[in-house]
Amino acid sequence: MIDVIVFAISALIIIGGAIGVIALPNPVHAALSLIATFFGVAVLFVQQEAHFLALVQVVVYAGAIVVLFLFVIMLLGVDRAQELGVEPLAGQRAAGVAVGAVLLALVVGGLFLSGDPDRGGAVALTGQSGQVVPTVEGEQDVIQLARDLFTRHLLTFEATGILLTVATVGAVVLVRARGAEDLILDEPGTAQH
Amino acid sequence: MEVTETWYLLLSALLFALGATGLLIRRNPLVMFMCVELMLNAVNISFVAFSNALDDLSGQTAVFFVLVVAAAEVVVGLSLTVAVLRRRPEATADDIASLRG
């Protein structure tokens, strides 16, 4: 029973935060709603015994990524509310909501219509419950995750190191101001075509 | 009543659809990035739900890599956004069409 209550509360937080992100006009408020969603997801991870991932979720997502978003928003001073009433492309908003609804219907339909209808969920979608790396009962998830990462996925792990280095260098190259004249803001609309 | 993986998958589907909707209707590039993060988180919920339901650790490993790639993606994406917005502070996603030759 306590499981259901925890799930219901975190689901409410997640969905509320997500609606906040897509509906709040001010980007700062959207970023703060995003934190709510990330914390809700972290609670769900704890509930499913993925403790290490819950920790990383809070530290990396709710910590680093949202702070990065807020930094960029504040740094650029784009924290003005977006005029949500303006719709430059007629019907874009209705079409976007329709596409989202169709996507939801497709995924939920796939969830309930495929595979063995009596069993539902994961087994219905995958058709089988073949295990690649069985979890070990009673062992901490971080130990199991580390063993899997540094044996089966060692090359991938090294590749992510290269990816992060490339991303860091790329960010420095993209954002670096090349000279004083680069810092002068162009008037909007006067960019050369 | 018991929380089964179907509940998690339904929540994940809803979150993914919300993220996709936001990506389509918002025009501020920063908020569009946040919507991409929502979609990534929805997928992470699915991965962990499957991992828990099937007693298989691969799902959690996948989430770990999704986290790393999401961090790299945010860094590059935000620096691109900074590079565009520094020149044109009012730019929306539509204005990036001026990049065409």
mmCIF file of C-alpha atoms in Angstrom:
data_model
loop_
_atom_site.group_PDB
_atom_site.id
_atom_site.type_symbol
_atom_site.label_atom_id
_atom_site.label_comp_id
_atom_site.label_asym_id
_atom_site.label_seq_id
_atom_site.Cartn_x
_atom_site.Cartn_y
_atom_site.Cartn_z
ATOM 1 C CA MET A 1 0.000 0.000 0.000
ATOM 2 C CA ILE A 2 2.808 2.393 0.888
ATOM 3 C CA ASP A 3 4.242 1.658 -2.566
ATOM 4 C CA VAL A 4 1.077 2.932 -4.210
ATOM 5 C CA ILE A 5 1.091 6.130 -2.145
ATOM 6 C CA VAL A 6 4.753 6.824 -2.938
ATOM 7 C CA PHE A 7 4.142 6.142 -6.612
ATOM 8 C CA ALA A 8 1.062 8.376 -6.697
ATOM 9 C CA ILE A 9 2.809 11.309 -5.026
ATOM 10 C CA SER A 10 5.913 11.112 -7.198
ATOM 11 C CA ALA A 11 3.815 10.640 -10.340
ATOM 12 C CA LEU A 12 1.881 13.791 -9.440
ATOM 13 C CA ILE A 13 5.145 15.699 -8.905
ATOM 14 C CA ILE A 14 6.594 14.401 -12.179
ATOM 15 C CA ILE A 15 3.553 15.220 -14.289
ATOM 16 C CA GLY A 16 3.004 18.549 -12.536
ATOM 17 C CA GLY A 17 6.621 19.517 -13.136
ATOM 18 C CA ALA A 18 6.422 18.451 -16.772
ATOM 19 C CA ILE A 19 3.275 20.511 -17.332
ATOM 20 C CA GLY A 20 5.043 23.411 -15.627
ATOM 21 C CA VAL A 21 7.974 23.120 -18.047
ATOM 22 C CA ILE A 22 5.792 23.234 -21.128
ATOM 23 C CA ALA A 23 3.209 25.757 -19.871
ATOM 24 C CA LEU A 24 5.045 28.366 -17.766
ATOM 25 C CA PRO A 25 5.984 31.404 -19.864
ATOM 26 C CA ASN A 26 9.089 32.355 -17.873
ATOM 27 C CA PRO A 27 12.149 30.116 -18.601
ATOM 28 C CA VAL A 28 13.342 30.396 -14.978
ATOM 29 C CA HIS A 29 10.052 28.989 -13.704
ATOM 30 C CA ALA A 30 10.252 26.234 -16.331
ATOM 31 C CA ALA A 31 13.750 25.299 -15.094
ATOM 32 C CA LEU A 32 12.496 25.153 -11.500
ATOM 33 C CA SER A 33 9.601 22.910 -12.550
ATOM 34 C CA LEU A 34 12.169 20.696 -14.226
ATOM 35 C CA ILE A 35 13.851 20.195 -10.819
ATOM 36 C CA ALA A 36 10.531 18.917 -9.424
ATOM 37 C CA THR A 37 10.270 16.387 -12.238
ATOM 38 C CA PHE A 38 13.864 15.201 -11.718
ATOM 39 C CA PHE A 39 13.309 14.712 -7.990
ATOM 40 C CA GLY A 40 10.123 12.739 -8.662
ATOM 41 C CA VAL A 41 12.021 10.479 -11.060
ATOM 42 C CA ALA A 42 14.738 10.012 -8.414
ATOM 43 C CA VAL A 43 12.098 8.861 -5.918
ATOM 44 C CA LEU A 44 10.822 6.321 -8.441
ATOM 45 C CA PHE A 45 14.392 5.062 -8.908
ATOM 46 C CA VAL A 46 14.738 4.539 -5.151
ATOM 47 C CA GLN A 47 11.417 2.723 -5.128
ATOM 48 C CA GLN A 48 12.766 0.331 -7.758
ATOM 49 C CA GLU A 49 15.994 -0.265 -5.857
ATOM 50 C CA ALA A 50 18.199 1.706 -8.242
ATOM 51 C CA HIS A 51 19.768 3.699 -5.409
ATOM 52 C CA PHE A 52 22.933 4.716 -7.217
ATOM 53 C CA LEU A 53 20.996 5.985 -10.228
ATOM 54 C CA ALA A 54 18.710 7.962 -7.921
ATOM 55 C CA LEU A 55 21.775 9.645 -6.412
ATOM 56 C CA VAL A 56 23.235 10.388 -9.843
ATOM 57 C CA GLN A 57 19.849 11.651 -11.006
ATOM 58 C CA VAL A 58 19.787 14.232 -8.213
ATOM 59 C CA VAL A 59 23.450 15.232 -8.474
ATOM 60 C CA VAL A 60 23.787 15.348 -12.269
ATOM 61 C CA TYR A 61 20.289 16.272 -13.440
ATOM 62 C CA ALA A 62 18.756 18.312 -10.629
ATOM 63 C CA GLY A 63 22.168 19.671 -9.698
ATOM 64 C CA ALA A 64 24.477 20.187 -12.641
ATOM 65 C CA ILE A 65 22.161 20.315 -15.633
ATOM 66 C CA VAL A 66 19.484 22.579 -14.167
ATOM 67 C CA VAL A 67 22.134 24.880 -12.710
ATOM 68 C CA LEU A 68 23.679 25.045 -16.188
ATOM 69 C CA PHE A 69 20.276 25.996 -17.607
ATOM 70 C CA LEU A 70 19.779 28.677 -14.950
ATOM 71 C CA PHE A 71 23.295 30.008 -15.542
ATOM 72 C CA VAL A 72 22.642 30.384 -19.253
ATOM 73 C CA ILE A 73 19.245 31.993 -18.651
ATOM 74 C CA MET A 74 20.668 34.510 -16.190
ATOM 75 C CA LEU A 75 23.886 35.103 -18.141
ATOM 76 C CA LEU A 76 22.046 35.968 -21.304
ATOM 77 C CA GLY A 77 19.240 37.804 -19.555
ATOM 78 C CA VAL A 78 16.598 35.890 -21.448
ATOM 79 C CA ASP A 79 14.495 35.471 -18.320
ATOM 80 C CA ARG A 80 11.668 37.517 -19.717
ATOM 81 C CA ALA A 81 8.359 35.763 -20.069
ATOM 82 C CA GLN A 82 7.736 34.403 -23.516
ATOM 83 C CA GLU A 83 4.585 35.780 -25.078
ATOM 84 C CA LEU A 84 2.582 32.571 -25.121
ATOM 85 C CA GLY A 85 -0.372 34.256 -26.772
ATOM 86 C CA VAL A 86 1.549 34.844 -29.992
ATOM 87 C CA GLU A 87 1.379 31.958 -32.414
ATOM 88 C CA PRO A 88 3.537 32.800 -35.441
ATOM 89 C CA LEU A 89 2.582 29.660 -37.297
ATOM 90 C CA ALA A 90 -1.192 29.282 -37.308
ATOM 91 C CA GLY A 91 -2.342 26.006 -35.816
ATOM 92 C CA GLN A 92 1.124 24.996 -34.648
ATOM 93 C CA ARG A 93 0.065 24.657 -31.036
ATOM 94 C CA ALA A 94 -3.012 22.572 -31.770
ATOM 95 C CA ALA A 95 -0.986 20.398 -34.120
ATOM 96 C CA GLY A 96 1.714 19.939 -31.458
ATOM 97 C CA VAL A 97 -0.826 18.845 -28.850
ATOM 98 C CA ALA A 98 -2.408 16.492 -31.391
ATOM 99 C CA VAL A 99 0.959 14.908 -32.229
ATOM 100 C CA GLY A 100 1.673 14.479 -28.503
ATOM 101 C CA ALA A 101 -1.716 12.809 -27.970
ATOM 102 C CA VAL A 102 -1.147 10.462 -30.921
ATOM 103 C CA LEU A 103 2.296 9.558 -29.556
ATOM 104 C CA LEU A 104 0.799 8.798 -26.148
ATOM 105 C CA ALA A 105 -1.955 6.686 -27.719
ATOM 106 C CA LEU A 106 0.611 4.748 -29.766
ATOM 107 C CA VAL A 107 2.843 3.919 -26.808
ATOM 108 C CA VAL A 108 -0.022 3.051 -24.455
ATOM 109 C CA GLY A 109 -1.676 1.019 -27.202
ATOM 110 C CA GLY A 110 1.559 -0.857 -27.774
ATOM 111 C CA LEU A 111 1.801 -1.481 -24.050
ATOM 112 C CA PHE A 112 -1.621 -3.074 -23.786
ATOM 113 C CA LEU A 113 -2.173 -4.626 -27.196
ATOM 114 C CA SER A 114 1.098 -6.390 -27.915
ATOM 115 C CA GLY A 115 2.356 -9.738 -26.729
ATOM 116 C CA ASP A 116 0.604 -11.813 -24.132
ATOM 117 C CA PRO A 117 -2.336 -9.735 -22.871
ATOM 118 C CA ASP A 118 -2.636 -11.651 -19.609
ATOM 119 C CA ARG A 119 0.804 -10.753 -18.395
ATOM 120 C CA GLY A 120 1.068 -7.100 -19.396
ATOM 121 C CA GLY A 121 3.961 -4.722 -18.919
ATOM 122 C CA ALA A 122 7.526 -5.685 -19.625
ATOM 123 C CA VAL A 123 6.889 -9.277 -20.600
ATOM 124 C CA ALA A 124 4.119 -8.251 -22.980
ATOM 125 C CA LEU A 125 6.377 -5.754 -24.753
ATOM 126 C CA THR A 126 9.474 -7.891 -24.976
ATOM 127 C CA GLY A 127 7.644 -11.186 -25.387
ATOM 128 C CA GLN A 128 10.061 -12.924 -23.077
ATOM 129 C CA SER A 129 12.003 -12.377 -19.911
ATOM 130 C CA GLY A 130 15.453 -13.443 -21.050
ATOM 131 C CA GLN A 131 18.106 -12.015 -18.770
ATOM 132 C CA VAL A 132 21.382 -10.600 -20.025
ATOM 133 C CA VAL A 133 22.918 -9.650 -16.689
ATOM 134 C CA PRO A 134 20.840 -11.137 -13.869
ATOM 135 C CA THR A 135 20.774 -9.055 -10.720
ATOM 136 C CA VAL A 136 22.259 -10.637 -7.609
ATOM 137 C CA GLU A 137 19.872 -10.752 -4.678
ATOM 138 C CA GLY A 138 21.183 -9.004 -1.585
ATOM 139 C CA GLU A 139 24.123 -7.251 -3.237
ATOM 140 C CA GLN A 140 24.256 -3.465 -3.448
ATOM 141 C CA ASP A 141 23.196 -2.122 -6.820
ATOM 142 C CA VAL A 142 26.264 0.122 -7.115
ATOM 143 C CA ILE A 143 28.559 -2.913 -6.890
ATOM 144 C CA GLN A 144 26.607 -4.766 -9.538
ATOM 145 C CA LEU A 145 26.489 -1.691 -11.770
ATOM 146 C CA ALA A 146 30.240 -1.165 -11.425
ATOM 147 C CA ARG A 147 30.955 -4.792 -12.293
ATOM 148 C CA ASP A 148 28.778 -4.564 -15.400
ATOM 149 C CA LEU A 149 30.262 -1.203 -16.448
ATOM 150 C CA PHE A 150 33.890 -2.220 -16.109
ATOM 151 C CA THR A 151 33.568 -5.660 -17.683
ATOM 152 C CA ARG A 152 30.902 -5.855 -20.386
ATOM 153 C CA HIS A 153 30.834 -2.137 -21.150
ATOM 154 C CA LEU A 154 34.455 -1.144 -20.670
ATOM 155 C CA LEU A 155 34.950 0.096 -24.240
ATOM 156 C CA THR A 156 31.672 2.053 -24.131
ATOM 157 C CA PHE A 157 32.739 3.541 -20.832
ATOM 158 C CA GLU A 158 36.022 4.732 -22.359
ATOM 159 C CA ALA A 159 34.095 6.125 -25.321
ATOM 160 C CA THR A 160 31.902 8.215 -23.019
ATOM 161 C CA GLY A 161 35.095 9.668 -21.559
ATOM 162 C CA ILE A 162 36.136 10.787 -25.041
ATOM 163 C CA LEU A 163 32.609 12.101 -25.673
ATOM 164 C CA LEU A 164 32.693 14.251 -22.543
ATOM 165 C CA THR A 165 36.144 15.612 -23.433
ATOM 166 C CA VAL A 166 34.958 16.489 -26.942
ATOM 167 C CA ALA A 167 31.847 18.155 -25.505
ATOM 168 C CA THR A 168 33.945 20.236 -23.105
ATOM 169 C CA VAL A 169 36.349 21.357 -25.818
ATOM 170 C CA GLY A 170 33.420 22.066 -28.144
ATOM 171 C CA ALA A 171 31.702 24.220 -25.534
ATOM 172 C CA VAL A 172 34.862 26.252 -24.963
ATOM 173 C CA VAL A 173 35.398 26.768 -28.698
ATOM 174 C CA LEU A 174 31.768 27.734 -29.323
ATOM 175 C CA VAL A 175 31.332 30.183 -26.466
ATOM 176 C CA ARG A 176 34.785 31.796 -26.368
ATOM 177 C CA ALA A 177 34.703 35.474 -27.303
ATOM 178 C CA ARG A 178 37.203 35.949 -30.131
ATOM 179 C CA GLY A 179 37.713 39.654 -29.662
ATOM 180 C CA ALA A 180 36.168 42.783 -28.282
ATOM 181 C CA GLU A 181 34.015 43.337 -31.382
ATOM 182 C CA ASP A 182 32.331 39.973 -30.838
ATOM 183 C CA LEU A 183 30.871 41.166 -27.580
ATOM 184 C CA ILE A 184 28.892 43.943 -29.226
ATOM 185 C CA LEU A 185 25.400 42.647 -29.642
ATOM 186 C CA ASP A 186 23.963 42.827 -33.121
ATOM 187 C CA GLU A 187 20.629 44.552 -33.384
ATOM 188 C CA PRO A 188 17.951 41.919 -33.838
ATOM 189 C CA GLY A 189 16.813 41.813 -37.441
ATOM 190 C CA THR A 190 19.931 43.452 -38.878
ATOM 191 C CA ALA A 191 21.827 40.196 -39.338
ATOM 192 C CA GLN A 192 23.277 39.898 -42.808
ATOM 193 C CA HIS A 193 21.487 37.514 -45.098
ATOM 194 C CA MET B 1 -3.095 -3.124 -4.850
ATOM 195 C CA GLU B 2 0.492 -3.300 -5.972
ATOM 196 C CA VAL B 3 2.662 -1.094 -8.157
ATOM 197 C CA THR B 4 3.569 -3.122 -11.255
ATOM 198 C CA GLU B 5 5.925 -2.180 -14.070
ATOM 199 C CA THR B 6 2.884 -1.312 -16.203
ATOM 200 C CA TRP B 7 2.261 1.703 -13.960
ATOM 201 C CA TYR B 8 5.806 2.920 -14.473
ATOM 202 C CA LEU B 9 5.560 2.393 -18.220
ATOM 203 C CA LEU B 10 2.281 4.339 -18.367
ATOM 204 C CA LEU B 11 3.850 7.218 -16.415
ATOM 205 C CA SER B 12 6.872 7.070 -18.695
ATOM 206 C CA ALA B 13 4.655 7.209 -21.805
ATOM 207 C CA LEU B 14 2.784 10.210 -20.406
ATOM 208 C CA LEU B 15 6.011 12.040 -19.546
ATOM 209 C CA PHE B 16 7.456 11.301 -22.988
ATOM 210 C CA ALA B 17 4.312 12.597 -24.712
ATOM 211 C CA LEU B 18 4.363 15.752 -22.559
ATOM 212 C CA GLY B 19 8.010 16.349 -23.453
ATOM 213 C CA ALA B 20 7.341 15.851 -27.158
ATOM 214 C CA THR B 21 4.355 18.199 -27.002
ATOM 215 C CA GLY B 22 6.441 20.840 -25.263
ATOM 216 C CA LEU B 23 9.201 20.482 -27.835
ATOM 217 C CA LEU B 24 6.668 21.117 -30.596
ATOM 218 C CA ILE B 25 4.784 24.050 -29.072
ATOM 219 C CA ARG B 26 7.508 26.073 -27.287
ATOM 220 C CA ARG B 27 9.720 28.430 -29.256
ATOM 221 C CA ASN B 28 12.347 29.440 -26.691
ATOM 222 C CA PRO B 29 15.367 27.211 -27.482
ATOM 223 C CA LEU B 30 16.214 26.833 -23.771
ATOM 224 C CA VAL B 31 12.746 25.557 -22.907
ATOM 225 C CA MET B 32 12.894 23.231 -25.913
ATOM 226 C CA PHE B 33 16.067 21.756 -24.405
ATOM 227 C CA MET B 34 14.271 21.234 -21.110
ATOM 228 C CA CYS B 35 11.574 19.315 -22.966
ATOM 229 C CA VAL B 36 14.247 17.055 -24.486
ATOM 230 C CA GLU B 37 15.437 16.385 -20.925
ATOM 231 C CA LEU B 38 11.876 15.425 -19.977
ATOM 232 C CA MET B 39 11.781 12.890 -22.819
ATOM 233 C CA LEU B 40 15.167 11.448 -21.769
ATOM 234 C CA ASN B 41 13.903 11.072 -18.208
ATOM 235 C CA ALA B 42 10.792 9.298 -19.437
ATOM 236 C CA VAL B 43 12.997 6.770 -21.220
ATOM 237 C CA ASN B 44 15.086 6.364 -18.060
ATOM 238 C CA ILE B 45 11.957 5.494 -16.067
ATOM 239 C CA SER B 46 11.167 2.789 -18.636
ATOM 240 C CA PHE B 47 14.697 1.395 -18.486
ATOM 241 C CA VAL B 48 14.675 1.133 -14.697
ATOM 242 C CA ALA B 49 11.150 -0.329 -14.693
ATOM 243 C CA PHE B 50 12.191 -3.065 -17.130
ATOM 244 C CA SER B 51 15.398 -3.636 -15.199
ATOM 245 C CA ASN B 52 13.444 -4.114 -11.995
ATOM 246 C CA ALA B 53 10.722 -6.245 -13.566
ATOM 247 C CA LEU B 54 13.069 -8.609 -15.390
ATOM 248 C CA ASP B 55 15.724 -8.732 -12.615
ATOM 249 C CA ASP B 56 18.265 -7.661 -15.213
ATOM 250 C CA LEU B 57 20.951 -5.073 -14.592
ATOM 251 C CA SER B 58 21.365 -4.022 -18.251
ATOM 252 C CA GLY B 59 18.590 -1.461 -17.928
ATOM 253 C CA GLN B 60 20.422 0.383 -15.175
ATOM 254 C CA THR B 61 23.643 0.364 -17.202
ATOM 255 C CA ALA B 62 21.715 1.880 -20.111
ATOM 256 C CA VAL B 63 20.392 4.639 -17.830
ATOM 257 C CA PHE B 64 23.946 5.400 -16.759
ATOM 258 C CA PHE B 65 25.019 5.929 -20.368
ATOM 259 C CA VAL B 66 21.890 7.965 -21.131
ATOM 260 C CA LEU B 67 22.859 10.249 -18.228
ATOM 261 C CA VAL B 68 26.379 10.748 -19.575
ATOM 262 C CA VAL B 69 25.218 11.421 -23.119
ATOM 263 C CA ALA B 70 22.503 13.779 -21.843
ATOM 264 C CA ALA B 71 25.127 15.761 -19.943
ATOM 265 C CA ALA B 72 27.305 16.053 -23.074
ATOM 266 C CA GLU B 73 24.286 16.965 -25.184
ATOM 267 C CA VAL B 74 23.236 19.713 -22.781
ATOM 268 C CA VAL B 75 26.743 21.199 -22.730
ATOM 269 C CA VAL B 76 27.031 21.379 -26.521
ATOM 270 C CA GLY B 77 23.417 22.436 -27.008
ATOM 271 C CA LEU B 78 23.582 25.215 -24.451
ATOM 272 C CA SER B 79 26.839 26.562 -25.850
ATOM 273 C CA LEU B 80 25.279 26.657 -29.320
ATOM 274 C CA THR B 81 22.298 28.470 -27.816
ATOM 275 C CA VAL B 82 24.624 30.921 -26.069
ATOM 276 C CA ALA B 83 26.488 31.543 -29.333
ATOM 277 C CA VAL B 84 23.219 32.340 -31.127
ATOM 278 C CA LEU B 85 21.516 34.284 -28.326
ATOM 279 C CA ARG B 86 24.583 36.443 -27.652
ATOM 280 C CA ARG B 87 24.249 37.909 -31.108
ATOM 281 C CA ARG B 88 20.461 37.988 -31.231
ATOM 282 C CA PRO B 89 18.998 38.110 -27.710
ATOM 283 C CA GLU B 90 15.401 37.816 -28.893
ATOM 284 C CA ALA B 91 16.043 34.796 -31.087
ATOM 285 C CA THR B 92 13.479 32.001 -31.086
ATOM 286 C CA ALA B 93 13.786 28.644 -32.787
ATOM 287 C CA ASP B 94 12.358 30.197 -35.972
ATOM 288 C CA ASP B 95 15.138 32.795 -36.216
ATOM 289 C CA ILE B 96 17.808 30.118 -36.480
ATOM 290 C CA ALA B 97 16.523 29.710 -40.046
ATOM 291 C CA SER B 98 18.698 32.769 -40.806
ATOM 292 C CA LEU B 99 21.680 30.405 -40.614
ATOM 293 C CA ARG B 100 20.805 29.105 -44.079
ATOM 294 C CA GLY B 101 23.131 30.186 -46.841
#
